[in-house]
XYZ file of C-alpha atoms in Angstrom:
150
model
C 63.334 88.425 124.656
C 63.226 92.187 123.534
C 62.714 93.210 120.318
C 63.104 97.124 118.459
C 60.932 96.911 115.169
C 62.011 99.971 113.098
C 59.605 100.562 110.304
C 62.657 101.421 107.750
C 62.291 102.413 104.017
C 65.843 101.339 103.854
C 68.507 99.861 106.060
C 71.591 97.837 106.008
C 74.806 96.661 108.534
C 78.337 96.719 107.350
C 80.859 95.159 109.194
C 84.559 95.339 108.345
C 83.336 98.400 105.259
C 81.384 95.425 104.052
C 77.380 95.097 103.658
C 76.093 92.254 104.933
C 72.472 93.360 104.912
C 70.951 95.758 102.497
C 66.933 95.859 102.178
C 64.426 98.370 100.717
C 61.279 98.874 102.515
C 60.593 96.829 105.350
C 61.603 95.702 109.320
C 64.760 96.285 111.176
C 64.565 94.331 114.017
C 67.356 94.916 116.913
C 66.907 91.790 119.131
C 67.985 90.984 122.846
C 67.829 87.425 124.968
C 68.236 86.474 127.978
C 68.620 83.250 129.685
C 64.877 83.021 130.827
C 64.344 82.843 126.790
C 62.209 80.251 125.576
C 61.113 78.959 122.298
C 58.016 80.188 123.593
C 59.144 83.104 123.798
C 60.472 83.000 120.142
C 57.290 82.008 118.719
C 55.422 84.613 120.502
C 57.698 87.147 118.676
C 57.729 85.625 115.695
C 53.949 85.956 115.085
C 53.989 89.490 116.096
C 56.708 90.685 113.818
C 55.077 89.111 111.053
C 51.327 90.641 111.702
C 52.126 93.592 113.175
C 50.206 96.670 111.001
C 52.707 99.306 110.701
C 52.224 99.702 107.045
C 50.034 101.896 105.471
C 47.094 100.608 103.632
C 46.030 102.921 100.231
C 44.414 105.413 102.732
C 47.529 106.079 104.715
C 46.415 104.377 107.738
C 48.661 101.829 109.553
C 46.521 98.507 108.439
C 49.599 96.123 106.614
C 51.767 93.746 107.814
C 55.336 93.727 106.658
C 54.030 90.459 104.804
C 51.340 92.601 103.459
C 53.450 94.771 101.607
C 56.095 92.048 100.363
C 58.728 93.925 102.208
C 62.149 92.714 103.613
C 63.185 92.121 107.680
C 66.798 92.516 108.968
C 67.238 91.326 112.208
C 70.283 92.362 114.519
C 71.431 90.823 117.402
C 71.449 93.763 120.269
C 72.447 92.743 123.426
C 72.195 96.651 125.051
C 68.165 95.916 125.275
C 69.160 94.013 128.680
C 70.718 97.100 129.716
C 69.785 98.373 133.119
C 70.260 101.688 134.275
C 68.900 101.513 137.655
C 72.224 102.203 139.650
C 74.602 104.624 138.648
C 75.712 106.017 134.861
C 77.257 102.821 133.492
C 74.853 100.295 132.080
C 74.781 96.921 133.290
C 74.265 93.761 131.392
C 73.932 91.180 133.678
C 70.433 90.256 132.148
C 71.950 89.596 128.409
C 72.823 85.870 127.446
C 75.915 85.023 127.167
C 77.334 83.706 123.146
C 76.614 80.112 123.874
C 73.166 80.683 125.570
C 72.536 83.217 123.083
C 74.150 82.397 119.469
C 71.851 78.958 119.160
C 68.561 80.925 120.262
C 68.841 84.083 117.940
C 69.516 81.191 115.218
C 66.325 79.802 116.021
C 64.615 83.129 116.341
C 65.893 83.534 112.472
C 65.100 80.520 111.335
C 61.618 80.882 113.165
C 60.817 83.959 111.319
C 62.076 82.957 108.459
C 59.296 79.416 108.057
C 56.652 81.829 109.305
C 57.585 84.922 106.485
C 58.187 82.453 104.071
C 61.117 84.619 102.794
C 65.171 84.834 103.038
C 65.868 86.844 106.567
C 68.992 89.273 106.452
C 70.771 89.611 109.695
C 74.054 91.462 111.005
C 76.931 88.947 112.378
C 76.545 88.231 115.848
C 78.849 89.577 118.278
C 80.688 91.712 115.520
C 81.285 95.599 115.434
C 78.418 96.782 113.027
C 77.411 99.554 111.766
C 73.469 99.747 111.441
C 72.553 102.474 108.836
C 68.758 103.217 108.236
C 66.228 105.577 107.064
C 63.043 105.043 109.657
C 59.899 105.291 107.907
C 57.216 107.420 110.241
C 59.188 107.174 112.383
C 57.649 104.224 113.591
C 59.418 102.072 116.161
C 57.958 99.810 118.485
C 59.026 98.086 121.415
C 58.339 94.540 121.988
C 58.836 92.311 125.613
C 58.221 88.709 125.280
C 57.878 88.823 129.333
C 55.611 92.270 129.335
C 52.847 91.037 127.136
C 51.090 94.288 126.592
């Protein structure tokens, strides 16, 4: 699995000129499977999106979790993170899931992050046209690979 954190002071996803996701301060969080995924994998993720310290602490510097600060997560289904670009100008996405490999696993993922956070998770609609609107705090984005454990 892939993951985009966006450190966002706001963001939300409209699909059909309809919000489905609004939050204040807090985590978007573009995800990508594949069908190497695991629940492994899942928890791995799970417990870094929750501790990672991209939130400033009263002297500015990045010491909070997202839990820290009581702030909100949207997560996104993104399937273009198992894009590769090796050959020629048109993405491939061979790697990506497919809907019924993927669908049940970014459910889990959700439901994952949500028993860990202890709070409601917002998400886009999976597979639908959305529009992703958000102000990125920093910026700060970082780039997670449950494979690539860096």
């Amino acid at each position: 699995m892939k993951v985009v954190l966006q450190r966002v002071s706001q963001a939300s996803v409209t699909v059909d000129s309809k919000i489905v996701a609004d939050i204040k301060q807090g985590l978007l969080v573009l995800v990508g499977i594949e069908d190497i995924d695991t629940q492994d994998d899942i928890d791995w993720l799970v417990g870094k999106i929750i501790k990672m310290r991209i939130f400033g602490d009263e002297n500015g510097v990045m010491n909070c979790s997202v839990q820290d600060i009581d702030g909100d997560i949207i997560v996104v289904s993104q399937f273009t993170l198992h894009a590769s670009t090796k050959k020629g100008n048109r993405p491939s996405y061979i790697k990506a899931s497919k809907p019924e490999f993927a669908i049940p696993m970014y459910e889990n993922f959700v439901r994952c992050l949500e028993n860990e956070f202890q709070k409601k998770i917002q998400t886009g609609i999976f597979g639908a046209d959305m529009k992703v609107s958000l102000i990125n705090d920093g910026p700060v984005t970082i780039l997670i690979d449950s494979k690539n454990k860096e």
